[in-house]
Amino acid sequence: IEKGGCGDPGIPSYGKRTGSSFRHGDTLTFECQAAFELVGERTITCQQNNQWSGNKPSCVFSCFFNFTTPSGIILSPNYPEEYGNNMNCVWLIISEPGSRIHLIFNDFDVEPQFDYLTVKDDGISDLPPLGTFSGNEVPSQLASSGHIVRLEFQSDHSTTGRGFNITYTTFGQNECHDPGIPINGRRFGDRFLLGSSVSFHCDDGFVKTQGSESITCIMQDGNVVWSSAVPRCEGMLAVSNTTLWIKHSSANQTYIFLFRFQTEVNYDTLEVRDGPANSSPLIGEYHGTQAPQFLISTGNYMYLLFTTDNSRSSVGFLIHYESVTLESDSCLDPGIPVNGHRHGNNFNIRSTVTFSCDPGYTLSDEEPLVCERNHQWNHALPSCDGVQLLFHTFHLESSHDYLLITEDGSFTEPVARLTGSVLPPTIKAGLFGNFTAQLRFISDFSISYEGFNITFSEYDLEPCDDPGVPAFSRRIGFQFGVGDSLIFSCFPGYRLEGANKLTCLGGGRRVWSAPLPREQDKKEE
């Protein structure tokens, strides 16, 4: 903060700010993008005590709005935070006569049975609704028959949820909607008129698990639709209870790097063994989000077994592997924990490195790493854990009074259900990128005791994935955390199709506020 000034208060998500000077007496004015309402002070002034006269306002999605642009997003009010009670919202998407509207649901979480979203073909009275949705299952894509779509959202007086994030685009009557490009895949063909075909190909290391490699825009029951679903490109371990052997023909060792890891805690596990069989020495068993950055074998075989149960699933994992030859007197670089620091850069045999965490995080293992004679570190890289609940005292009436802890708002499947007088161990919540851990205490009408004393530390939100850069364009922005924005622009001779600004949204799943835009040659228009 400059002497005689205030700190930068920031810019609200989905908003903009007028004014860039923060000296005494300077004023900043805020406004929101279309369809968003300003909550808080529109204007704030830097005061003599180096404090702003008010907090930065926020931009909340409106409960009523008519959309007339060719593409956009529709959010539940306050998304990705929970929407309010007793809501009755209506949104209209009005496109050019003769066009149709395509909806993609990026996220969906409302109270089952009691809160619901209805999507209608407005202006066509004899057609049933395109769909009525409730719960937390993300709906499939929808396409309208006419050029107006009406969305109605209703919530009751009790439980709420994260809400929804919907992207819409418009397209002609005699063409199909943009089918998109599968994650970890490519698309060939950009014409979506009736009779046109496009094909897809999965990137190396990924396989098609559903959908078709080629789809055609056809007429079916009076509607213009794609002949089949777009394929999904998934990793080789896309099914449960699967074994993978990694072998190199040389005597080199095998090195695997875990780019991303998230499975159902305690029930869906990845087992890694140092050798060719399930009887080989165990390197480790991993579940949840607690997995090392990389693993290495002592020989040219590595055995991986992925096992899941019959209930919940999660994002899974992405692994890269390669053959390496180690120097005779050292271990591999052990890496640095996310939100942490490493102390020591000597990786020779018998050398030691230690780690520490940023404020608000706790190191999972204080023991130093030691490079052993087999070129292995003596234990896995520690992690810096978030939302950690530490119990100082705990005494409730056993079986009748209890404390529930959850991280997704669902107390039917809590992280923990605690009762009695045994002091619980430290509990870690927030491992899956949700905003908060929620605690619910329930007691009956009879015996009571001293209760509990708990302290907690906060954590940073997981980032969005890198969305990439469209061909023939440039991107401003390299940060992918919640609230960070990326700006896209075209090379000369090209026109941007889609949103030029993407913002990383929070919630249970990290998603960008709109699909990655495309570039179209102006000569093709």
PDB file of C-alpha atoms in Angstrom, residues 162-449:
ATOM      1  CA  ARG A 162     -25.098 -25.009  -5.140  1.00  0.00           C
ATOM      2  CA  GLY A 163     -27.506 -24.466  -8.032  1.00  0.00           C
ATOM      3  CA  PHE A 164     -26.611 -24.668 -11.701  1.00  0.00           C
ATOM      4  CA  ASN A 165     -24.390 -23.353 -14.481  1.00  0.00           C
ATOM      5  CA  ILE A 166     -25.810 -23.548 -18.015  1.00  0.00           C
ATOM      6  CA  THR A 167     -24.253 -22.478 -21.310  1.00  0.00           C
ATOM      7  CA  TYR A 168     -26.478 -21.709 -24.295  1.00  0.00           C
ATOM      8  CA  THR A 169     -25.790 -21.186 -28.003  1.00  0.00           C
ATOM      9  CA  THR A 170     -28.069 -20.644 -31.003  1.00  0.00           C
ATOM     10  CA  PHE A 171     -28.150 -22.392 -34.370  1.00  0.00           C
ATOM     11  CA  GLY A 172     -30.315 -22.544 -37.517  1.00  0.00           C
ATOM     12  CA  GLN A 173     -33.439 -24.629 -38.190  1.00  0.00           C
ATOM     13  CA  ASN A 174     -31.718 -26.721 -40.864  1.00  0.00           C
ATOM     14  CA  GLU A 175     -28.557 -27.387 -38.927  1.00  0.00           C
ATOM     15  CA  CYS A 176     -27.493 -29.259 -35.805  1.00  0.00           C
ATOM     16  CA  HIS A 177     -26.058 -27.630 -32.729  1.00  0.00           C
ATOM     17  CA  ASP A 178     -22.287 -27.426 -32.277  1.00  0.00           C
ATOM     18  CA  PRO A 179     -21.434 -30.895 -30.882  1.00  0.00           C
ATOM     19  CA  GLY A 180     -18.321 -29.594 -29.157  1.00  0.00           C
ATOM     20  CA  ILE A 181     -14.927 -31.266 -28.909  1.00  0.00           C
ATOM     21  CA  PRO A 182     -14.407 -34.170 -26.494  1.00  0.00           C
ATOM     22  CA  ILE A 183     -11.955 -33.668 -23.651  1.00  0.00           C
ATOM     23  CA  ASN A 184      -8.685 -35.439 -24.547  1.00  0.00           C
ATOM     24  CA  GLY A 185      -9.788 -35.612 -28.191  1.00  0.00           C
ATOM     25  CA  ARG A 186      -9.998 -33.776 -31.510  1.00  0.00           C
ATOM     26  CA  ARG A 187     -12.779 -33.015 -33.995  1.00  0.00           C
ATOM     27  CA  PHE A 188     -12.520 -32.936 -37.794  1.00  0.00           C
ATOM     28  CA  GLY A 189     -15.169 -30.843 -39.534  1.00  0.00           C
ATOM     29  CA  ASP A 190     -16.859 -27.534 -38.692  1.00  0.00           C
ATOM     30  CA  ARG A 191     -20.024 -27.684 -40.834  1.00  0.00           C
ATOM     31  CA  PHE A 192     -23.209 -28.605 -38.956  1.00  0.00           C
ATOM     32  CA  LEU A 193     -25.818 -28.259 -41.745  1.00  0.00           C
ATOM     33  CA  LEU A 194     -28.325 -31.024 -42.486  1.00  0.00           C
ATOM     34  CA  GLY A 195     -26.412 -33.869 -44.170  1.00  0.00           C
ATOM     35  CA  SER A 196     -22.981 -32.756 -42.906  1.00  0.00           C
ATOM     36  CA  SER A 197     -20.738 -35.135 -40.971  1.00  0.00           C
ATOM     37  CA  VAL A 198     -17.969 -34.597 -38.435  1.00  0.00           C
ATOM     38  CA  SER A 199     -15.522 -37.142 -37.040  1.00  0.00           C
ATOM     39  CA  PHE A 200     -13.583 -37.437 -33.805  1.00  0.00           C
ATOM     40  CA  HIS A 201     -10.275 -38.923 -32.717  1.00  0.00           C
ATOM     41  CA  CYS A 202      -8.986 -39.512 -29.192  1.00  0.00           C
ATOM     42  CA  ASP A 203      -5.533 -38.268 -28.211  1.00  0.00           C
ATOM     43  CA  ASP A 204      -2.716 -40.760 -27.688  1.00  0.00           C
ATOM     44  CA  GLY A 205      -3.173 -42.656 -24.441  1.00  0.00           C
ATOM     45  CA  PHE A 206      -6.972 -42.268 -24.447  1.00  0.00           C
ATOM     46  CA  VAL A 207      -9.684 -44.578 -25.782  1.00  0.00           C
ATOM     47  CA  LYS A 208     -13.277 -44.066 -26.960  1.00  0.00           C
ATOM     48  CA  THR A 209     -15.625 -45.343 -24.242  1.00  0.00           C
ATOM     49  CA  GLN A 210     -18.992 -44.258 -25.684  1.00  0.00           C
ATOM     50  CA  GLY A 211     -20.448 -42.431 -28.671  1.00  0.00           C
ATOM     51  CA  SER A 212     -19.409 -42.708 -32.323  1.00  0.00           C
ATOM     52  CA  GLU A 213     -16.242 -41.776 -34.169  1.00  0.00           C
ATOM     53  CA  SER A 214     -18.361 -40.123 -36.886  1.00  0.00           C
ATOM     54  CA  ILE A 215     -21.763 -38.410 -36.563  1.00  0.00           C
ATOM     55  CA  THR A 216     -24.083 -36.966 -39.225  1.00  0.00           C
ATOM     56  CA  CYS A 217     -26.672 -34.191 -38.987  1.00  0.00           C
ATOM     57  CA  ILE A 218     -29.960 -35.928 -39.926  1.00  0.00           C
ATOM     58  CA  MET A 219     -33.745 -35.380 -39.905  1.00  0.00           C
ATOM     59  CA  GLN A 220     -35.445 -37.626 -37.316  1.00  0.00           C
ATOM     60  CA  ASP A 221     -39.136 -37.431 -36.333  1.00  0.00           C
ATOM     61  CA  GLY A 222     -39.313 -33.939 -37.793  1.00  0.00           C
ATOM     62  CA  ASN A 223     -36.275 -32.694 -35.842  1.00  0.00           C
ATOM     63  CA  VAL A 224     -32.752 -31.971 -37.064  1.00  0.00           C
ATOM     64  CA  VAL A 225     -30.433 -33.960 -34.776  1.00  0.00           C
ATOM     65  CA  TRP A 226     -27.060 -35.686 -34.717  1.00  0.00           C
ATOM     66  CA  SER A 227     -27.156 -39.369 -35.634  1.00  0.00           C
ATOM     67  CA  SER A 228     -25.263 -40.418 -32.498  1.00  0.00           C
ATOM     68  CA  ALA A 229     -23.632 -39.150 -29.321  1.00  0.00           C
ATOM     69  CA  VAL A 230     -20.245 -37.420 -29.272  1.00  0.00           C
ATOM     70  CA  PRO A 231     -17.572 -39.883 -28.069  1.00  0.00           C
ATOM     71  CA  ARG A 232     -15.880 -39.707 -24.686  1.00  0.00           C
ATOM     72  CA  CYS A 233     -12.095 -40.087 -24.619  1.00  0.00           C
ATOM     73  CA  GLU A 234     -10.909 -41.608 -21.359  1.00  0.00           C
ATOM     74  CA  GLY A 235      -7.726 -43.094 -19.955  1.00  0.00           C
ATOM     75  CA  MET A 236      -6.799 -46.732 -20.354  1.00  0.00           C
ATOM     76  CA  LEU A 237      -8.020 -47.403 -16.800  1.00  0.00           C
ATOM     77  CA  ALA A 238     -11.517 -46.145 -17.531  1.00  0.00           C
ATOM     78  CA  VAL A 239     -13.251 -49.168 -15.974  1.00  0.00           C
ATOM     79  CA  SER A 240     -13.082 -50.478 -12.432  1.00  0.00           C
ATOM     80  CA  ASN A 241     -11.176 -53.512 -11.145  1.00  0.00           C
ATOM     81  CA  THR A 242      -8.583 -53.164 -13.903  1.00  0.00           C
ATOM     82  CA  THR A 243      -4.913 -54.173 -13.884  1.00  0.00           C
ATOM     83  CA  LEU A 244      -2.193 -52.472 -15.930  1.00  0.00           C
ATOM     84  CA  TRP A 245       1.371 -53.737 -16.351  1.00  0.00           C
ATOM     85  CA  ILE A 246       4.047 -51.248 -17.376  1.00  0.00           C
ATOM     86  CA  LYS A 247       7.171 -52.900 -18.840  1.00  0.00           C
ATOM     87  CA  HIS A 248      10.259 -51.518 -20.524  1.00  0.00           C
ATOM     88  CA  SER A 249      12.431 -53.819 -22.629  1.00  0.00           C
ATOM     89  CA  SER A 250      15.632 -52.386 -21.213  1.00  0.00           C
ATOM     90  CA  ALA A 251      16.858 -52.713 -17.657  1.00  0.00           C
ATOM     91  CA  ASN A 252      15.866 -49.131 -16.954  1.00  0.00           C
ATOM     92  CA  GLN A 253      13.591 -48.241 -14.079  1.00  0.00           C
ATOM     93  CA  THR A 254       9.974 -47.114 -14.543  1.00  0.00           C
ATOM     94  CA  TYR A 255       8.942 -43.658 -13.389  1.00  0.00           C
ATOM     95  CA  ILE A 256       5.276 -42.601 -13.167  1.00  0.00           C
ATOM     96  CA  PHE A 257       4.057 -39.055 -12.610  1.00  0.00           C
ATOM     97  CA  LEU A 258       0.543 -38.481 -11.211  1.00  0.00           C
ATOM     98  CA  PHE A 259      -0.823 -35.319 -12.860  1.00  0.00           C
ATOM     99  CA  ARG A 260      -4.236 -35.593 -11.215  1.00  0.00           C
ATOM    100  CA  PHE A 261      -5.626 -37.953  -8.577  1.00  0.00           C
ATOM    101  CA  GLN A 262      -9.084 -38.045  -6.961  1.00  0.00           C
ATOM    102  CA  THR A 263     -11.037 -41.183  -6.022  1.00  0.00           C
ATOM    103  CA  GLU A 264     -13.710 -42.049  -3.446  1.00  0.00           C
ATOM    104  CA  VAL A 265     -12.018 -42.039  -0.037  1.00  0.00           C
ATOM    105  CA  ASN A 266     -11.479 -45.514   1.510  1.00  0.00           C
ATOM    106  CA  TYR A 267     -13.373 -47.402  -1.224  1.00  0.00           C
ATOM    107  CA  ASP A 268     -11.802 -46.728  -4.655  1.00  0.00           C
ATOM    108  CA  THR A 269      -8.059 -47.445  -4.540  1.00  0.00           C
ATOM    109  CA  LEU A 270      -5.036 -47.535  -6.814  1.00  0.00           C
ATOM    110  CA  GLU A 271      -2.477 -50.173  -5.801  1.00  0.00           C
ATOM    111  CA  VAL A 272       1.070 -49.827  -7.170  1.00  0.00           C
ATOM    112  CA  ARG A 273       3.623 -52.659  -6.878  1.00  0.00           C
ATOM    113  CA  ASP A 274       7.339 -52.835  -7.668  1.00  0.00           C
ATOM    114  CA  GLY A 275       7.385 -55.717 -10.159  1.00  0.00           C
ATOM    115  CA  PRO A 276       5.284 -57.728 -12.641  1.00  0.00           C
ATOM    116  CA  ALA A 277       2.718 -59.405 -10.341  1.00  0.00           C
ATOM    117  CA  ASN A 278       0.220 -58.837  -7.526  1.00  0.00           C
ATOM    118  CA  SER A 279       2.717 -60.506  -5.186  1.00  0.00           C
ATOM    119  CA  SER A 280       5.486 -57.985  -5.953  1.00  0.00           C
ATOM    120  CA  PRO A 281       6.546 -55.579  -3.157  1.00  0.00           C
ATOM    121  CA  LEU A 282       3.902 -52.930  -2.487  1.00  0.00           C
ATOM    122  CA  ILE A 283       4.942 -49.351  -3.277  1.00  0.00           C
ATOM    123  CA  GLY A 284       1.669 -47.892  -1.999  1.00  0.00           C
ATOM    124  CA  GLU A 285      -2.145 -47.871  -1.978  1.00  0.00           C
ATOM    125  CA  TYR A 286      -3.774 -44.514  -2.721  1.00  0.00           C
ATOM    126  CA  HIS A 287      -7.309 -43.104  -2.476  1.00  0.00           C
ATOM    127  CA  GLY A 288      -9.040 -39.747  -2.041  1.00  0.00           C
ATOM    128  CA  THR A 289      -6.664 -36.990  -3.122  1.00  0.00           C
ATOM    129  CA  GLN A 290      -3.682 -38.171  -1.097  1.00  0.00           C
ATOM    130  CA  ALA A 291      -1.212 -39.540  -3.645  1.00  0.00           C
ATOM    131  CA  PRO A 292       2.493 -38.795  -4.186  1.00  0.00           C
ATOM    132  CA  GLN A 293       3.583 -36.615  -7.063  1.00  0.00           C
ATOM    133  CA  PHE A 294       5.540 -39.511  -8.596  1.00  0.00           C
ATOM    134  CA  LEU A 295       6.636 -43.100  -7.963  1.00  0.00           C
ATOM    135  CA  ILE A 296       9.573 -45.140  -9.249  1.00  0.00           C
ATOM    136  CA  SER A 297      10.280 -48.866  -9.510  1.00  0.00           C
ATOM    137  CA  THR A 298      13.570 -50.653  -8.831  1.00  0.00           C
ATOM    138  CA  GLY A 299      13.356 -52.565 -12.130  1.00  0.00           C
ATOM    139  CA  ASN A 300      11.714 -52.438 -15.540  1.00  0.00           C
ATOM    140  CA  TYR A 301       8.262 -53.653 -14.378  1.00  0.00           C
ATOM    141  CA  MET A 302       5.514 -51.870 -12.477  1.00  0.00           C
ATOM    142  CA  TYR A 303       2.101 -53.354 -11.569  1.00  0.00           C
ATOM    143  CA  LEU A 304      -0.973 -51.101 -11.103  1.00  0.00           C
ATOM    144  CA  LEU A 305      -4.390 -52.341  -9.902  1.00  0.00           C
ATOM    145  CA  PHE A 306      -7.358 -49.938  -9.788  1.00  0.00           C
ATOM    146  CA  THR A 307     -10.374 -51.167  -7.775  1.00  0.00           C
ATOM    147  CA  THR A 308     -13.733 -49.419  -7.241  1.00  0.00           C
ATOM    148  CA  ASP A 309     -16.882 -50.320  -5.323  1.00  0.00           C
ATOM    149  CA  ASN A 310     -20.489 -50.202  -6.551  1.00  0.00           C
ATOM    150  CA  SER A 311     -21.460 -46.780  -5.181  1.00  0.00           C
ATOM    151  CA  ARG A 312     -19.963 -43.310  -5.565  1.00  0.00           C
ATOM    152  CA  SER A 313     -17.354 -42.389  -8.170  1.00  0.00           C
ATOM    153  CA  SER A 314     -15.057 -39.415  -8.702  1.00  0.00           C
ATOM    154  CA  VAL A 315     -12.784 -37.713 -11.247  1.00  0.00           C
ATOM    155  CA  GLY A 316     -10.166 -40.488 -11.243  1.00  0.00           C
ATOM    156  CA  PHE A 317      -6.546 -39.970 -12.225  1.00  0.00           C
ATOM    157  CA  LEU A 318      -4.189 -39.081 -15.066  1.00  0.00           C
ATOM    158  CA  ILE A 319      -0.772 -40.793 -15.084  1.00  0.00           C
ATOM    159  CA  HIS A 320       2.262 -40.297 -17.300  1.00  0.00           C
ATOM    160  CA  TYR A 321       4.997 -42.950 -17.288  1.00  0.00           C
ATOM    161  CA  GLU A 322       8.447 -43.243 -18.806  1.00  0.00           C
ATOM    162  CA  SER A 323      11.699 -45.176 -18.554  1.00  0.00           C
ATOM    163  CA  VAL A 324      14.531 -43.504 -16.643  1.00  0.00           C
ATOM    164  CA  THR A 325      18.147 -44.274 -15.840  1.00  0.00           C
ATOM    165  CA  LEU A 326      19.211 -43.005 -12.438  1.00  0.00           C
ATOM    166  CA  GLU A 327      22.656 -41.778 -11.559  1.00  0.00           C
ATOM    167  CA  SER A 328      24.444 -44.368  -9.448  1.00  0.00           C
ATOM    168  CA  ASP A 329      24.590 -42.215  -6.334  1.00  0.00           C
ATOM    169  CA  SER A 330      21.299 -40.271  -6.209  1.00  0.00           C
ATOM    170  CA  CYS A 331      17.480 -40.317  -5.991  1.00  0.00           C
ATOM    171  CA  LEU A 332      15.023 -38.506  -8.241  1.00  0.00           C
ATOM    172  CA  ASP A 333      13.896 -34.986  -7.363  1.00  0.00           C
ATOM    173  CA  PRO A 334      11.122 -35.668  -4.777  1.00  0.00           C
ATOM    174  CA  GLY A 335       9.117 -32.596  -5.782  1.00  0.00           C
ATOM    175  CA  ILE A 336       7.511 -29.880  -3.637  1.00  0.00           C
ATOM    176  CA  PRO A 337       4.073 -30.176  -1.973  1.00  0.00           C
ATOM    177  CA  VAL A 338       1.275 -27.959  -3.298  1.00  0.00           C
ATOM    178  CA  ASN A 339       0.980 -24.970  -0.903  1.00  0.00           C
ATOM    179  CA  GLY A 340       4.340 -25.907   0.615  1.00  0.00           C
ATOM    180  CA  HIS A 341       8.128 -25.497   0.477  1.00  0.00           C
ATOM    181  CA  ARG A 342      11.144 -27.824   0.303  1.00  0.00           C
ATOM    182  CA  HIS A 343      14.326 -27.265   2.309  1.00  0.00           C
ATOM    183  CA  GLY A 344      17.361 -28.915   0.709  1.00  0.00           C
ATOM    184  CA  ASN A 345      18.344 -29.656  -2.899  1.00  0.00           C
ATOM    185  CA  ASN A 346      20.896 -32.452  -2.424  1.00  0.00           C
ATOM    186  CA  PHE A 347      19.450 -35.779  -3.636  1.00  0.00           C
ATOM    187  CA  ASN A 348      22.554 -37.970  -3.207  1.00  0.00           C
ATOM    188  CA  ILE A 349      22.464 -41.268  -1.283  1.00  0.00           C
ATOM    189  CA  ARG A 350      21.966 -40.641   2.495  1.00  0.00           C
ATOM    190  CA  SER A 351      21.064 -36.966   1.908  1.00  0.00           C
ATOM    191  CA  THR A 352      18.016 -35.475   3.676  1.00  0.00           C
ATOM    192  CA  VAL A 353      15.362 -32.938   2.654  1.00  0.00           C
ATOM    193  CA  THR A 354      12.583 -31.432   4.798  1.00  0.00           C
ATOM    194  CA  PHE A 355       9.342 -29.604   4.038  1.00  0.00           C
ATOM    195  CA  SER A 356       7.060 -26.896   5.440  1.00  0.00           C
ATOM    196  CA  CYS A 357       3.613 -25.525   4.520  1.00  0.00           C
ATOM    197  CA  ASP A 358       2.164 -22.099   3.807  1.00  0.00           C
ATOM    198  CA  PRO A 359       0.173 -20.469   6.653  1.00  0.00           C
ATOM    199  CA  GLY A 360      -3.200 -22.183   7.148  1.00  0.00           C
ATOM    200  CA  TYR A 361      -1.956 -25.604   5.987  1.00  0.00           C
ATOM    201  CA  THR A 362      -0.668 -28.600   7.941  1.00  0.00           C
ATOM    202  CA  LEU A 363       2.144 -30.938   6.856  1.00  0.00           C
ATOM    203  CA  SER A 364       0.873 -34.531   6.668  1.00  0.00           C
ATOM    204  CA  ASP A 365       4.219 -36.043   7.753  1.00  0.00           C
ATOM    205  CA  GLU A 366       6.959 -34.161   9.635  1.00  0.00           C
ATOM    206  CA  GLU A 367       9.567 -36.908   9.100  1.00  0.00           C
ATOM    207  CA  PRO A 368      12.396 -35.843   6.718  1.00  0.00           C
ATOM    208  CA  LEU A 369      12.881 -37.621   3.395  1.00  0.00           C
ATOM    209  CA  VAL A 370      16.093 -39.660   3.221  1.00  0.00           C
ATOM    210  CA  CYS A 371      17.601 -40.944  -0.057  1.00  0.00           C
ATOM    211  CA  GLU A 372      18.315 -44.650   0.533  1.00  0.00           C
ATOM    212  CA  ARG A 373      20.837 -46.935  -1.176  1.00  0.00           C
ATOM    213  CA  ASN A 374      18.158 -48.394  -3.488  1.00  0.00           C
ATOM    214  CA  HIS A 375      17.689 -44.901  -5.015  1.00  0.00           C
ATOM    215  CA  GLN A 376      14.295 -44.593  -3.272  1.00  0.00           C
ATOM    216  CA  TRP A 377      13.208 -41.963  -0.780  1.00  0.00           C
ATOM    217  CA  ASN A 378      12.310 -43.587   2.550  1.00  0.00           C
ATOM    218  CA  HIS A 379       8.659 -42.443   2.314  1.00  0.00           C
ATOM    219  CA  ALA A 380       6.286 -40.574   0.013  1.00  0.00           C
ATOM    220  CA  LEU A 381       6.298 -36.812  -0.512  1.00  0.00           C
ATOM    221  CA  PRO A 382       4.169 -35.261   2.268  1.00  0.00           C
ATOM    222  CA  SER A 383       1.203 -33.028   1.471  1.00  0.00           C
ATOM    223  CA  CYS A 384      -0.023 -29.704   2.836  1.00  0.00           C
ATOM    224  CA  ASP A 385      -3.583 -30.415   3.896  1.00  0.00           C
ATOM    225  CA  GLY A 386      -6.506 -27.994   4.083  1.00  0.00           C
ATOM    226  CA  VAL A 387      -9.686 -27.700   6.248  1.00  0.00           C
ATOM    227  CA  GLN A 388      -8.353 -29.679   9.158  1.00  0.00           C
ATOM    228  CA  LEU A 389     -10.537 -30.042  12.254  1.00  0.00           C
ATOM    229  CA  LEU A 390      -8.590 -30.491  15.507  1.00  0.00           C
ATOM    230  CA  PHE A 391     -10.539 -31.735  18.552  1.00  0.00           C
ATOM    231  CA  HIS A 392      -9.395 -30.433  21.953  1.00  0.00           C
ATOM    232  CA  THR A 393     -12.305 -31.838  24.003  1.00  0.00           C
ATOM    233  CA  PHE A 394     -15.197 -34.133  23.097  1.00  0.00           C
ATOM    234  CA  HIS A 395     -17.919 -35.645  25.302  1.00  0.00           C
ATOM    235  CA  LEU A 396     -21.473 -36.358  24.067  1.00  0.00           C
ATOM    236  CA  GLU A 397     -24.176 -38.751  25.211  1.00  0.00           C
ATOM    237  CA  SER A 398     -23.251 -41.960  23.406  1.00  0.00           C
ATOM    238  CA  SER A 399     -25.550 -42.993  20.516  1.00  0.00           C
ATOM    239  CA  HIS A 400     -28.146 -40.296  21.295  1.00  0.00           C
ATOM    240  CA  ASP A 401     -26.210 -37.031  20.802  1.00  0.00           C
ATOM    241  CA  TYR A 402     -23.853 -36.784  17.837  1.00  0.00           C
ATOM    242  CA  LEU A 403     -21.880 -34.451  15.575  1.00  0.00           C
ATOM    243  CA  LEU A 404     -22.051 -34.794  11.776  1.00  0.00           C
ATOM    244  CA  ILE A 405     -19.304 -33.413   9.502  1.00  0.00           C
ATOM    245  CA  THR A 406     -19.733 -33.077   5.743  1.00  0.00           C
ATOM    246  CA  GLU A 407     -18.075 -31.126   2.924  1.00  0.00           C
ATOM    247  CA  ASP A 408     -20.766 -31.236   0.249  1.00  0.00           C
ATOM    248  CA  GLY A 409     -23.876 -30.326   2.237  1.00  0.00           C
ATOM    249  CA  SER A 410     -25.110 -33.932   2.297  1.00  0.00           C
ATOM    250  CA  PHE A 411     -25.534 -35.135   5.869  1.00  0.00           C
ATOM    251  CA  THR A 412     -26.867 -38.491   4.638  1.00  0.00           C
ATOM    252  CA  GLU A 413     -23.292 -39.505   3.704  1.00  0.00           C
ATOM    253  CA  PRO A 414     -21.129 -37.446   6.091  1.00  0.00           C
ATOM    254  CA  VAL A 415     -17.346 -37.447   6.303  1.00  0.00           C
ATOM    255  CA  ALA A 416     -17.735 -38.378   9.986  1.00  0.00           C
ATOM    256  CA  ARG A 417     -20.475 -39.186  12.538  1.00  0.00           C
ATOM    257  CA  LEU A 418     -19.100 -38.709  16.067  1.00  0.00           C
ATOM    258  CA  THR A 419     -20.566 -39.597  19.459  1.00  0.00           C
ATOM    259  CA  GLY A 420     -19.436 -40.726  22.921  1.00  0.00           C
ATOM    260  CA  SER A 421     -16.438 -39.565  24.947  1.00  0.00           C
ATOM    261  CA  VAL A 422     -13.445 -40.786  22.911  1.00  0.00           C
ATOM    262  CA  LEU A 423     -11.466 -37.809  21.553  1.00  0.00           C
ATOM    263  CA  PRO A 424     -11.712 -38.073  17.723  1.00  0.00           C
ATOM    264  CA  PRO A 425      -8.552 -37.942  15.612  1.00  0.00           C
ATOM    265  CA  THR A 426      -7.851 -34.915  13.433  1.00  0.00           C
ATOM    266  CA  ILE A 427     -10.384 -34.891  10.572  1.00  0.00           C
ATOM    267  CA  LYS A 428      -9.584 -33.491   7.143  1.00  0.00           C
ATOM    268  CA  ALA A 429     -12.428 -32.151   5.021  1.00  0.00           C
ATOM    269  CA  GLY A 430     -12.414 -30.009   1.889  1.00  0.00           C
ATOM    270  CA  LEU A 431     -10.204 -32.464  -0.016  1.00  0.00           C
ATOM    271  CA  PHE A 432     -12.504 -32.409  -3.029  1.00  0.00           C
ATOM    272  CA  GLY A 433     -12.456 -28.670  -3.775  1.00  0.00           C
ATOM    273  CA  ASN A 434     -15.722 -27.610  -2.123  1.00  0.00           C
ATOM    274  CA  PHE A 435     -15.992 -24.221  -0.447  1.00  0.00           C
ATOM    275  CA  THR A 436     -16.672 -25.323   3.123  1.00  0.00           C
ATOM    276  CA  ALA A 437     -16.916 -28.039   5.702  1.00  0.00           C
ATOM    277  CA  GLN A 438     -20.309 -28.136   7.426  1.00  0.00           C
ATOM    278  CA  LEU A 439     -20.951 -29.359  10.971  1.00  0.00           C
ATOM    279  CA  ARG A 440     -24.358 -30.333  12.378  1.00  0.00           C
ATOM    280  CA  PHE A 441     -24.853 -31.081  16.100  1.00  0.00           C
ATOM    281  CA  ILE A 442     -27.910 -33.082  17.167  1.00  0.00           C
ATOM    282  CA  SER A 443     -28.940 -33.810  20.777  1.00  0.00           C
ATOM    283  CA  ASP A 444     -31.995 -35.402  22.341  1.00  0.00           C
ATOM    284  CA  PHE A 445     -34.105 -34.306  25.331  1.00  0.00           C
ATOM    285  CA  SER A 446     -32.256 -36.213  28.057  1.00  0.00           C
ATOM    286  CA  ILE A 447     -28.641 -36.434  29.282  1.00  0.00           C
ATOM    287  CA  SER A 448     -26.078 -33.789  28.288  1.00  0.00           C
ATOM    288  CA  TYR A 449     -22.312 -33.433  28.791  1.00  0.00           C
TER     289      TYR A 449
END
